[in-house]
């Protein structure tokens, strides 16, 4: 059910959109998944780097800690997640003194959703998204991807934009031209791995645009192939600011997560209810 008629959404599943997309997409990363008819949660699924990094960003905001240090600490606690970390991000995690490495990869966009939920001013959202990106992904495209996803979440949850306005808004504000679902599926079926913000972010937005529900958005993003878990995480993080997440999907996702992640999510939802 779309909720754009409400003035502002109070969402006690916030941030789970990214996590659910990550878990559902996890078993299809590096495969050529091209159908949306699959079982959502199986024993082959798990959370991956997208969930770890998303929880880390939320944790940093909640405890007013630097994004880089918090992200580094969380990734070090999970050094070998399913699917691993990207090659250069692995070196960043392993480093004793991690420095930004000019990345324009999609990692800045997949972890940013807590910022879209917790900040209530457009300029704060842009600034915090940039701050969360530049600790590793300080290429302008990496920053832009994070800002676009956080802003879309903020716009949709506060009903500042309708779904019909998204295509022109992301083109105008972030320079993204949405790709038809048919072309995205063709790219995915050819085995291309969309690892850059400039690919994954507009693809994920396009998958959301074509969706009829939260579950449909996740299925559409996973079936597009390529970087399935990250594309579904980004698509899911946008979709949850527009649709309700079915309760059974929330409960299934929780069953994959360790207690320390659940603690952050619980605190995050309390903050959304009470304000930062
Ligand atoms: Mg991943």
PDB file of N, CA and C in Angstrom, residues 102-155:
ATOM      1  N   UNK A 102      39.257   7.216  -3.142  1.00  0.00           N
ATOM      2  CA  UNK A 102      38.757   7.710  -4.432  1.00  0.00           C
ATOM      3  C   UNK A 102      37.731   6.817  -5.075  1.00  0.00           C
ATOM      4  N   UNK A 103      37.040   6.026  -4.272  1.00  0.00           N
ATOM      5  CA  UNK A 103      36.100   5.065  -4.859  1.00  0.00           C
ATOM      6  C   UNK A 103      34.808   5.727  -5.335  1.00  0.00           C
ATOM      7  N   UNK A 104      34.343   5.272  -6.485  1.00  0.00           N
ATOM      8  CA  UNK A 104      33.004   5.640  -6.958  1.00  0.00           C
ATOM      9  C   UNK A 104      32.100   4.417  -6.952  1.00  0.00           C
ATOM     10  N   UNK A 105      32.500   3.395  -6.187  1.00  0.00           N
ATOM     11  CA  UNK A 105      31.717   2.161  -6.087  1.00  0.00           C
ATOM     12  C   UNK A 105      30.394   2.377  -5.360  1.00  0.00           C
ATOM     13  N   UNK A 106      29.514   1.387  -5.466  1.00  0.00           N
ATOM     14  CA  UNK A 106      28.165   1.527  -4.909  1.00  0.00           C
ATOM     15  C   UNK A 106      28.110   1.376  -3.389  1.00  0.00           C
ATOM     16  N   UNK A 107      29.248   1.133  -2.752  1.00  0.00           N
ATOM     17  CA  UNK A 107      29.271   0.950  -1.300  1.00  0.00           C
ATOM     18  C   UNK A 107      28.801   2.168  -0.512  1.00  0.00           C
ATOM     19  N   UNK A 108      29.012   3.350  -1.069  1.00  0.00           N
ATOM     20  CA  UNK A 108      28.565   4.558  -0.358  1.00  0.00           C
ATOM     21  C   UNK A 108      27.042   4.679  -0.370  1.00  0.00           C
ATOM     22  N   UNK A 109      26.414   4.152  -1.424  1.00  0.00           N
ATOM     23  CA  UNK A 109      24.955   4.269  -1.562  1.00  0.00           C
ATOM     24  C   UNK A 109      24.210   3.174  -0.816  1.00  0.00           C
ATOM     25  N   UNK A 110      24.812   2.008  -0.709  1.00  0.00           N
ATOM     26  CA  UNK A 110      24.101   0.888  -0.067  1.00  0.00           C
ATOM     27  C   UNK A 110      24.021   1.021   1.441  1.00  0.00           C
ATOM     28  N   UNK A 111      24.891   1.868   2.031  1.00  0.00           N
ATOM     29  CA  UNK A 111      24.938   1.956   3.496  1.00  0.00           C
ATOM     30  C   UNK A 111      24.276   3.227   4.035  1.00  0.00           C
ATOM     31  N   UNK A 112      23.725   4.044   3.171  1.00  0.00           N
ATOM     32  CA  UNK A 112      23.365   5.416   3.558  1.00  0.00           C
ATOM     33  C   UNK A 112      21.939   5.568   4.087  1.00  0.00           C
ATOM     34  N   UNK A 113      21.117   4.530   3.988  1.00  0.00           N
ATOM     35  CA  UNK A 113      19.686   4.734   4.264  1.00  0.00           C
ATOM     36  C   UNK A 113      19.376   5.293   5.662  1.00  0.00           C
ATOM     37  N   UNK A 114      20.108   4.938   6.722  1.00  0.00           N
ATOM     38  CA  UNK A 114      19.763   5.535   8.032  1.00  0.00           C
ATOM     39  C   UNK A 114      19.769   7.059   8.010  1.00  0.00           C
ATOM     40  N   UNK A 115      20.618   7.650   7.183  1.00  0.00           N
ATOM     41  CA  UNK A 115      20.698   9.120   7.118  1.00  0.00           C
ATOM     42  C   UNK A 115      19.413   9.702   6.537  1.00  0.00           C
ATOM     43  N   UNK A 116      18.859   9.040   5.542  1.00  0.00           N
ATOM     44  CA  UNK A 116      17.601   9.502   4.960  1.00  0.00           C
ATOM     45  C   UNK A 116      16.436   9.458   5.930  1.00  0.00           C
ATOM     46  N   UNK A 117      16.573   8.594   6.939  1.00  0.00           N
ATOM     47  CA  UNK A 117      15.501   8.463   7.928  1.00  0.00           C
ATOM     48  C   UNK A 117      15.679   9.354   9.148  1.00  0.00           C
ATOM     49  N   UNK A 118      16.918   9.567   9.550  1.00  0.00           N
ATOM     50  CA  UNK A 118      17.126  10.215  10.848  1.00  0.00           C
ATOM     51  C   UNK A 118      17.305  11.730  10.780  1.00  0.00           C
ATOM     52  N   UNK A 119      17.583  12.250   9.600  1.00  0.00           N
ATOM     53  CA  UNK A 119      17.768  13.705   9.509  1.00  0.00           C
ATOM     54  C   UNK A 119      16.550  14.348   8.850  1.00  0.00           C
ATOM     55  N   UNK A 120      16.137  15.460   9.396  1.00  0.00           N
ATOM     56  CA  UNK A 120      14.862  16.053   8.994  1.00  0.00           C
ATOM     57  C   UNK A 120      15.014  17.368   8.259  1.00  0.00           C
ATOM     58  N   UNK A 121      16.150  17.564   7.657  1.00  0.00           N
ATOM     59  CA  UNK A 121      16.370  18.772   6.864  1.00  0.00           C
ATOM     60  C   UNK A 121      17.157  18.353   5.625  1.00  0.00           C
ATOM     61  N   UNK A 122      16.726  18.847   4.496  1.00  0.00           N
ATOM     62  CA  UNK A 122      17.338  18.454   3.223  1.00  0.00           C
ATOM     63  C   UNK A 122      18.845  18.682   3.225  1.00  0.00           C
ATOM     64  N   UNK A 123      19.282  19.825   3.723  1.00  0.00           N
ATOM     65  CA  UNK A 123      20.711  20.133   3.702  1.00  0.00           C
ATOM     66  C   UNK A 123      21.498  19.256   4.677  1.00  0.00           C
ATOM     67  N   UNK A 124      20.853  18.906   5.789  1.00  0.00           N
ATOM     68  CA  UNK A 124      21.493  17.961   6.720  1.00  0.00           C
ATOM     69  C   UNK A 124      21.656  16.595   6.060  1.00  0.00           C
ATOM     70  N   UNK A 125      20.627  16.172   5.333  1.00  0.00           N
ATOM     71  CA  UNK A 125      20.685  14.869   4.658  1.00  0.00           C
ATOM     72  C   UNK A 125      21.837  14.846   3.654  1.00  0.00           C
ATOM     73  N   UNK A 126      21.940  15.911   2.862  1.00  0.00           N
ATOM     74  CA  UNK A 126      23.030  15.978   1.871  1.00  0.00           C
ATOM     75  C   UNK A 126      24.401  15.990   2.551  1.00  0.00           C
ATOM     76  N   UNK A 127      24.499  16.797   3.595  1.00  0.00           N
ATOM     77  CA  UNK A 127      25.803  16.925   4.270  1.00  0.00           C
ATOM     78  C   UNK A 127      26.214  15.605   4.934  1.00  0.00           C
ATOM     79  N   UNK A 128      25.273  14.978   5.638  1.00  0.00           N
ATOM     80  CA  UNK A 128      25.605  13.735   6.334  1.00  0.00           C
ATOM     81  C   UNK A 128      25.882  12.600   5.348  1.00  0.00           C
ATOM     82  N   UNK A 129      25.137  12.575   4.248  1.00  0.00           N
ATOM     83  CA  UNK A 129      25.395  11.545   3.234  1.00  0.00           C
ATOM     84  C   UNK A 129      26.810  11.705   2.690  1.00  0.00           C
ATOM     85  N   UNK A 130      27.216  12.934   2.457  1.00  0.00           N
ATOM     86  CA  UNK A 130      28.587  13.176   1.977  1.00  0.00           C
ATOM     87  C   UNK A 130      29.605  12.740   3.037  1.00  0.00           C
ATOM     88  N   UNK A 131      29.349  13.104   4.283  1.00  0.00           N
ATOM     89  CA  UNK A 131      30.282  12.737   5.353  1.00  0.00           C
ATOM     90  C   UNK A 131      30.414  11.220   5.486  1.00  0.00           C
ATOM     91  N   UNK A 132      29.293  10.519   5.304  1.00  0.00           N
ATOM     92  CA  UNK A 132      29.345   9.053   5.425  1.00  0.00           C
ATOM     93  C   UNK A 132      30.062   8.424   4.239  1.00  0.00           C
ATOM     94  N   UNK A 133      30.015   9.088   3.100  1.00  0.00           N
ATOM     95  CA  UNK A 133      30.646   8.539   1.888  1.00  0.00           C
ATOM     96  C   UNK A 133      32.149   8.762   1.890  1.00  0.00           C
ATOM     97  N   UNK A 134      32.576   9.991   2.229  1.00  0.00           N
ATOM     98  CA  UNK A 134      33.969  10.379   1.962  1.00  0.00           C
ATOM     99  C   UNK A 134      35.010   9.638   2.802  1.00  0.00           C
ATOM    100  N   UNK A 135      34.573   8.935   3.818  1.00  0.00           N
ATOM    101  CA  UNK A 135      35.558   8.184   4.606  1.00  0.00           C
ATOM    102  C   UNK A 135      36.230   7.098   3.761  1.00  0.00           C
ATOM    103  N   UNK A 136      35.568   6.670   2.714  1.00  0.00           N
ATOM    104  CA  UNK A 136      36.160   5.676   1.805  1.00  0.00           C
ATOM    105  C   UNK A 136      35.881   6.061   0.345  1.00  0.00           C
ATOM    106  N   UNK A 137      34.633   6.425   0.060  1.00  0.00           N
ATOM    107  CA  UNK A 137      34.198   6.686  -1.318  1.00  0.00           C
ATOM    108  C   UNK A 137      34.175   8.192  -1.588  1.00  0.00           C
ATOM    109  N   UNK A 138      35.367   8.786  -1.673  1.00  0.00           N
ATOM    110  CA  UNK A 138      35.431  10.252  -1.807  1.00  0.00           C
ATOM    111  C   UNK A 138      35.483  10.726  -3.251  1.00  0.00           C
ATOM    112  N   UNK A 139      35.280   9.839  -4.196  1.00  0.00           N
ATOM    113  CA  UNK A 139      35.113  10.265  -5.589  1.00  0.00           C
ATOM    114  C   UNK A 139      33.762  10.991  -5.701  1.00  0.00           C
ATOM    115  N   UNK A 140      33.679  12.054  -6.512  1.00  0.00           N
ATOM    116  CA  UNK A 140      32.396  12.775  -6.623  1.00  0.00           C
ATOM    117  C   UNK A 140      31.208  11.855  -6.948  1.00  0.00           C
ATOM    118  N   UNK A 141      31.435  10.827  -7.744  1.00  0.00           N
ATOM    119  CA  UNK A 141      30.330   9.916  -8.078  1.00  0.00           C
ATOM    120  C   UNK A 141      29.910   9.067  -6.877  1.00  0.00           C
ATOM    121  N   UNK A 142      30.871   8.745  -6.013  1.00  0.00           N
ATOM    122  CA  UNK A 142      30.538   7.990  -4.798  1.00  0.00           C
ATOM    123  C   UNK A 142      29.714   8.845  -3.847  1.00  0.00           C
ATOM    124  N   UNK A 143      30.080  10.117  -3.741  1.00  0.00           N
ATOM    125  CA  UNK A 143      29.330  11.050  -2.882  1.00  0.00           C
ATOM    126  C   UNK A 143      27.936  11.282  -3.460  1.00  0.00           C
ATOM    127  N   UNK A 144      27.876  11.482  -4.752  1.00  0.00           N
ATOM    128  CA  UNK A 144      26.593  11.748  -5.413  1.00  0.00           C
ATOM    129  C   UNK A 144      25.611  10.575  -5.235  1.00  0.00           C
ATOM    130  N   UNK A 145      26.117   9.364  -5.346  1.00  0.00           N
ATOM    131  CA  UNK A 145      25.254   8.184  -5.187  1.00  0.00           C
ATOM    132  C   UNK A 145      24.651   8.113  -3.797  1.00  0.00           C
ATOM    133  N   UNK A 146      25.494   8.377  -2.794  1.00  0.00           N
ATOM    134  CA  UNK A 146      25.004   8.357  -1.412  1.00  0.00           C
ATOM    135  C   UNK A 146      23.984   9.469  -1.191  1.00  0.00           C
ATOM    136  N   UNK A 147      24.286  10.647  -1.710  1.00  0.00           N
ATOM    137  CA  UNK A 147      23.361  11.766  -1.517  1.00  0.00           C
ATOM    138  C   UNK A 147      22.026  11.524  -2.212  1.00  0.00           C
ATOM    139  N   UNK A 148      22.083  10.912  -3.378  1.00  0.00           N
ATOM    140  CA  UNK A 148      20.843  10.654  -4.112  1.00  0.00           C
ATOM    141  C   UNK A 148      19.936   9.679  -3.352  1.00  0.00           C
ATOM    142  N   UNK A 149      20.507   8.586  -2.870  1.00  0.00           N
ATOM    143  CA  UNK A 149      19.689   7.582  -2.175  1.00  0.00           C
ATOM    144  C   UNK A 149      19.125   8.156  -0.872  1.00  0.00           C
ATOM    145  N   UNK A 150      19.966   8.829  -0.105  1.00  0.00           N
ATOM    146  CA  UNK A 150      19.487   9.408   1.159  1.00  0.00           C
ATOM    147  C   UNK A 150      18.398  10.446   0.903  1.00  0.00           C
ATOM    148  N   UNK A 151      18.586  11.238  -0.131  1.00  0.00           N
ATOM    149  CA  UNK A 151      17.605  12.282  -0.442  1.00  0.00           C
ATOM    150  C   UNK A 151      16.283  11.678  -0.900  1.00  0.00           C
ATOM    151  N   UNK A 152      16.352  10.654  -1.722  1.00  0.00           N
ATOM    152  CA  UNK A 152      15.100  10.014  -2.165  1.00  0.00           C
ATOM    153  C   UNK A 152      14.310   9.470  -0.980  1.00  0.00           C
ATOM    154  N   UNK A 153      15.017   8.842  -0.055  1.00  0.00           N
ATOM    155  CA  UNK A 153      14.348   8.324   1.148  1.00  0.00           C
ATOM    156  C   UNK A 153      13.699   9.482   1.906  1.00  0.00           C
ATOM    157  N   UNK A 154      14.456  10.541   2.085  1.00  0.00           N
ATOM    158  CA  UNK A 154      13.955  11.710   2.806  1.00  0.00           C
ATOM    159  C   UNK A 154      12.752  12.316   2.084  1.00  0.00           C
ATOM    160  N   UNK A 155      12.860  12.493   0.786  1.00  0.00           N
ATOM    161  CA  UNK A 155      11.753  13.064   0.012  1.00  0.00           C
ATOM    162  C   UNK A 155      10.502  12.194   0.099  1.00  0.00           C
TER     163      UNK A 155
END
